[in-house]
Short mmCIF file of C-alpha atoms in Angstrom, two decimals:
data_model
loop_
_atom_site.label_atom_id
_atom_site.label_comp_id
_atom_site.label_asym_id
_atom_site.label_seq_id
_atom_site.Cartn_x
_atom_site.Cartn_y
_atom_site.Cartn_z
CA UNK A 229 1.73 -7.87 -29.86
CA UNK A 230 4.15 -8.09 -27.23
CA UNK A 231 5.30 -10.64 -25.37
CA UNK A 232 4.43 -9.52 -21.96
CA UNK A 233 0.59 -8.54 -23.17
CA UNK A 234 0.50 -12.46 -24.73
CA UNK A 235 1.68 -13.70 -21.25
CA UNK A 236 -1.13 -11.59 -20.13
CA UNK A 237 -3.79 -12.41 -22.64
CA UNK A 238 -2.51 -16.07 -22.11
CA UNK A 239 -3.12 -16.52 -18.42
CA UNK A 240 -6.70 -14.84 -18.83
CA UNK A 241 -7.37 -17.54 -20.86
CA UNK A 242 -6.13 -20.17 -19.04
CA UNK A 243 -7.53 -19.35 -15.51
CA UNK A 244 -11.28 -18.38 -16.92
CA UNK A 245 -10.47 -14.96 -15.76
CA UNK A 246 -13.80 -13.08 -16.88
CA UNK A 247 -11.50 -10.10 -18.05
CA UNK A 248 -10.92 -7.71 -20.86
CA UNK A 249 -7.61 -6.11 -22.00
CA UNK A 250 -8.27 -2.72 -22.84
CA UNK A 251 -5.69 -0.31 -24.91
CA UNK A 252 -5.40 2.84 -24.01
CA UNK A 253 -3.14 5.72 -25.33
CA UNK A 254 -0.42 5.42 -21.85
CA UNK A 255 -0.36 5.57 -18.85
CA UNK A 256 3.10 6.06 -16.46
CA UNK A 257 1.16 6.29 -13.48
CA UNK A 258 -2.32 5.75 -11.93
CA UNK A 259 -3.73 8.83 -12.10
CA UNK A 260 -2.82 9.08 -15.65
CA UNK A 261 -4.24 5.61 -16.38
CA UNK A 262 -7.22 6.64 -14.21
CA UNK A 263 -7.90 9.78 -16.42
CA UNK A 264 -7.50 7.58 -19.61
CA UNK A 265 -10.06 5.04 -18.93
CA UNK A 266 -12.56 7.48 -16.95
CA UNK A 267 -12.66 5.46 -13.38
CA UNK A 268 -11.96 6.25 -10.17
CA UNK A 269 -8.52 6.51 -8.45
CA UNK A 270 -9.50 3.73 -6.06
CA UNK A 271 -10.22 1.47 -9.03
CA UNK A 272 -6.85 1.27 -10.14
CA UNK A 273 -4.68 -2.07 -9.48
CA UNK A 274 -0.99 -0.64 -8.41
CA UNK A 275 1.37 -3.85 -8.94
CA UNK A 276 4.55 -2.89 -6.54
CA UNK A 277 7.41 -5.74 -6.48
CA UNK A 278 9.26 -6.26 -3.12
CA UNK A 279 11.93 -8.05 -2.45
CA UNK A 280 13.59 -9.92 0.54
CA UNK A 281 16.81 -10.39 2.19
CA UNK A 282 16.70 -13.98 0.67
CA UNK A 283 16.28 -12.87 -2.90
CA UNK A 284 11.86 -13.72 -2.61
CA UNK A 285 10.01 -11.64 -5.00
CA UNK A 286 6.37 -10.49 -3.84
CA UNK A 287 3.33 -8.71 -5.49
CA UNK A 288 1.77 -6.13 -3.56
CA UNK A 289 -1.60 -5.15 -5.56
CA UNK A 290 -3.23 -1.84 -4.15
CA UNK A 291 -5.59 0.11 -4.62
CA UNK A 292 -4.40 3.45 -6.80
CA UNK A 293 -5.50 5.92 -3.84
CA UNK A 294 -3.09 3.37 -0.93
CA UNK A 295 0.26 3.25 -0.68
CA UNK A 296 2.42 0.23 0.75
CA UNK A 297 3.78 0.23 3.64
CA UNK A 298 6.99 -1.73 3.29
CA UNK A 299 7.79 -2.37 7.39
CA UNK A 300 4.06 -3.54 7.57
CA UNK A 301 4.19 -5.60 4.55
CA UNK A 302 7.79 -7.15 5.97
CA UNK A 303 6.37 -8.11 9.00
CA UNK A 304 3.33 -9.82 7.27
CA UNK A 305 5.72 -11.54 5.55
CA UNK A 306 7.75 -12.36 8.29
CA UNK A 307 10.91 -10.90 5.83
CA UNK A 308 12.49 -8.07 5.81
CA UNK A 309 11.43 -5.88 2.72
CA UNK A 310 12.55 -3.40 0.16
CA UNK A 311 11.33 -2.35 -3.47
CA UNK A 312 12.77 -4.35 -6.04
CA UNK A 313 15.37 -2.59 -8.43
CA UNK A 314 13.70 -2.09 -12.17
CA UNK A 315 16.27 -4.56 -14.00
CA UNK A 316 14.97 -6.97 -11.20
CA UNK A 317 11.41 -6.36 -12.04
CA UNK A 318 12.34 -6.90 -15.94
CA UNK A 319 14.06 -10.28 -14.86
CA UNK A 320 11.85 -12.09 -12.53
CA UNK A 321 8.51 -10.69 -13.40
CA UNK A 322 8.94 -10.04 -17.59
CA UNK A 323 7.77 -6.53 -17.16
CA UNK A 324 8.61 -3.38 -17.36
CA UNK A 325 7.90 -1.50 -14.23
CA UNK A 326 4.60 0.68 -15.70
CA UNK A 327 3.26 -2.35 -17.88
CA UNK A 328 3.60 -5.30 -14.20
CA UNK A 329 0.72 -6.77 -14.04
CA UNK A 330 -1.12 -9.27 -11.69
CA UNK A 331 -0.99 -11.86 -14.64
CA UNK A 332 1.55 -13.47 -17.14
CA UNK A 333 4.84 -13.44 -15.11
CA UNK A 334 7.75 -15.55 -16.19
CA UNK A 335 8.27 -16.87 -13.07
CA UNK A 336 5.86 -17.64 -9.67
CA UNK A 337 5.44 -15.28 -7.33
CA UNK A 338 2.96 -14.61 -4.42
CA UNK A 339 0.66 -11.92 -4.92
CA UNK A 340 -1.19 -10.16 -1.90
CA UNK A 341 -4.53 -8.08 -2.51
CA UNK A 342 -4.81 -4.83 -0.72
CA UNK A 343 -7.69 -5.82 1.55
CA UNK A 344 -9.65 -2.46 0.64
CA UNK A 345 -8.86 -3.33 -3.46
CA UNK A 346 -10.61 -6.56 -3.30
CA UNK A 347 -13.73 -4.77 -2.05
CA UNK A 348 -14.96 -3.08 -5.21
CA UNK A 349 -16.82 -3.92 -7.75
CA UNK A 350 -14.28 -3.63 -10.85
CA UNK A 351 -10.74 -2.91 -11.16
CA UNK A 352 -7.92 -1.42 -13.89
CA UNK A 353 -4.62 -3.52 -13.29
CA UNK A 354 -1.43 -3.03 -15.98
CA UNK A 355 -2.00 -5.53 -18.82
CA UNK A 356 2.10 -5.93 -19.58
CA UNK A 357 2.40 -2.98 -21.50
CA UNK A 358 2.37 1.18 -20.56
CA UNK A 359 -0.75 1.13 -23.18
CA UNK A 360 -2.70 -1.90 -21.82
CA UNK A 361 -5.02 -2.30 -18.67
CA UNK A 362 -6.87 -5.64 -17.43
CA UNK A 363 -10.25 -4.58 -16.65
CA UNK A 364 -11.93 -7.26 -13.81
CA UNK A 365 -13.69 -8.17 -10.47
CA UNK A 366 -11.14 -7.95 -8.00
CA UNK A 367 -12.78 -10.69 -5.93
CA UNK A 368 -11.86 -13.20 -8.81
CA UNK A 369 -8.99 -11.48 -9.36
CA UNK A 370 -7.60 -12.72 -6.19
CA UNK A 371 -9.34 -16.00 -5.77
CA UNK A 372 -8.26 -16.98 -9.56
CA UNK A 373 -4.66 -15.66 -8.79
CA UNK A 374 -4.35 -17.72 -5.71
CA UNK A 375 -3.61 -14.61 -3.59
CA UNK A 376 -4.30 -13.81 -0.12
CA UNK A 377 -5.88 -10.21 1.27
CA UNK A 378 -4.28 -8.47 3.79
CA UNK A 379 -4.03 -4.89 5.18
CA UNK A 380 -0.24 -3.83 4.10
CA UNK A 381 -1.35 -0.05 3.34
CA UNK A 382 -0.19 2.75 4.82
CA UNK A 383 -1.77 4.88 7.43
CA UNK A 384 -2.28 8.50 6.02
#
């Protein structure tokens, strides 16, 4: 087992997360990881790392069918924004960029719920690994993660 899934596994434990980590074959991307486990689109948990001007690492969680906006999610912020590099990802988060997931990161970071995400009634986020999803309420996703809902998503 890898390290990143045992961060993961871990950190369900430890917050009495009512979650399962489910293997699937892979998944690069959420439509792929949508097909895999049969769900909707909207059901998937997109984990997108920004980064500010002053080096602060944040966790955008959206739903699979929303994009962020960056300029909107700056100005929530009140920091200027921009997608974190991969090799930054690796380094703060301990994840690769397919496998980041809302759990099991080396070090703290603030993690803000699409406001639509937090809505449903179950949700597929990565699990640390390409081949691993966390399958949970989104509602105690975000109360158990200490995370805050906001609308960040782009307007179609």
């Amino acid at each position: 087992m890898s390290e990143s899934l045992k961060r993961v596994k871990q950190e369900v434990i430890e917050l009495s997360l009512d979650a399962d980590v489910v293997e699937i074959k892979t998944a690069k991307s959420s439509a792929e990881a949508a097909a895999e486990i049969s769900c909707k689109l909207e059901e998937i948990a997109k984990s997108i790392v920004l980064k500010s001007e002053t080096d602060n690492y944040y966790l955008f969680i959206c739903s699979g069918i929303h994009k962020v906006d960056i300029k909107k999610a700056g100005l929530l912020i009140s920091e200027d924004l921009k997608v974190a590099k991969p090799s930054e990802i690796r380094d703060f988060t301990g994840f690769a960029i397919v496998g980041v997931s809302p759990l099991g990161h080396k070090n703290k970071i603030a993690k803000i719920y699409d406001d639509y995400l937090v809505n449903l009634d179950l949700v597929y986020a990565a699990a640390g690994t390409p081949k691993h999803v966390l399958r949970c309420k989104p509602d105690q996703l975000l109360k158990k993660t200490k995370g805050i809902a906001l609308d960040f998503i782009k307007e179609s």
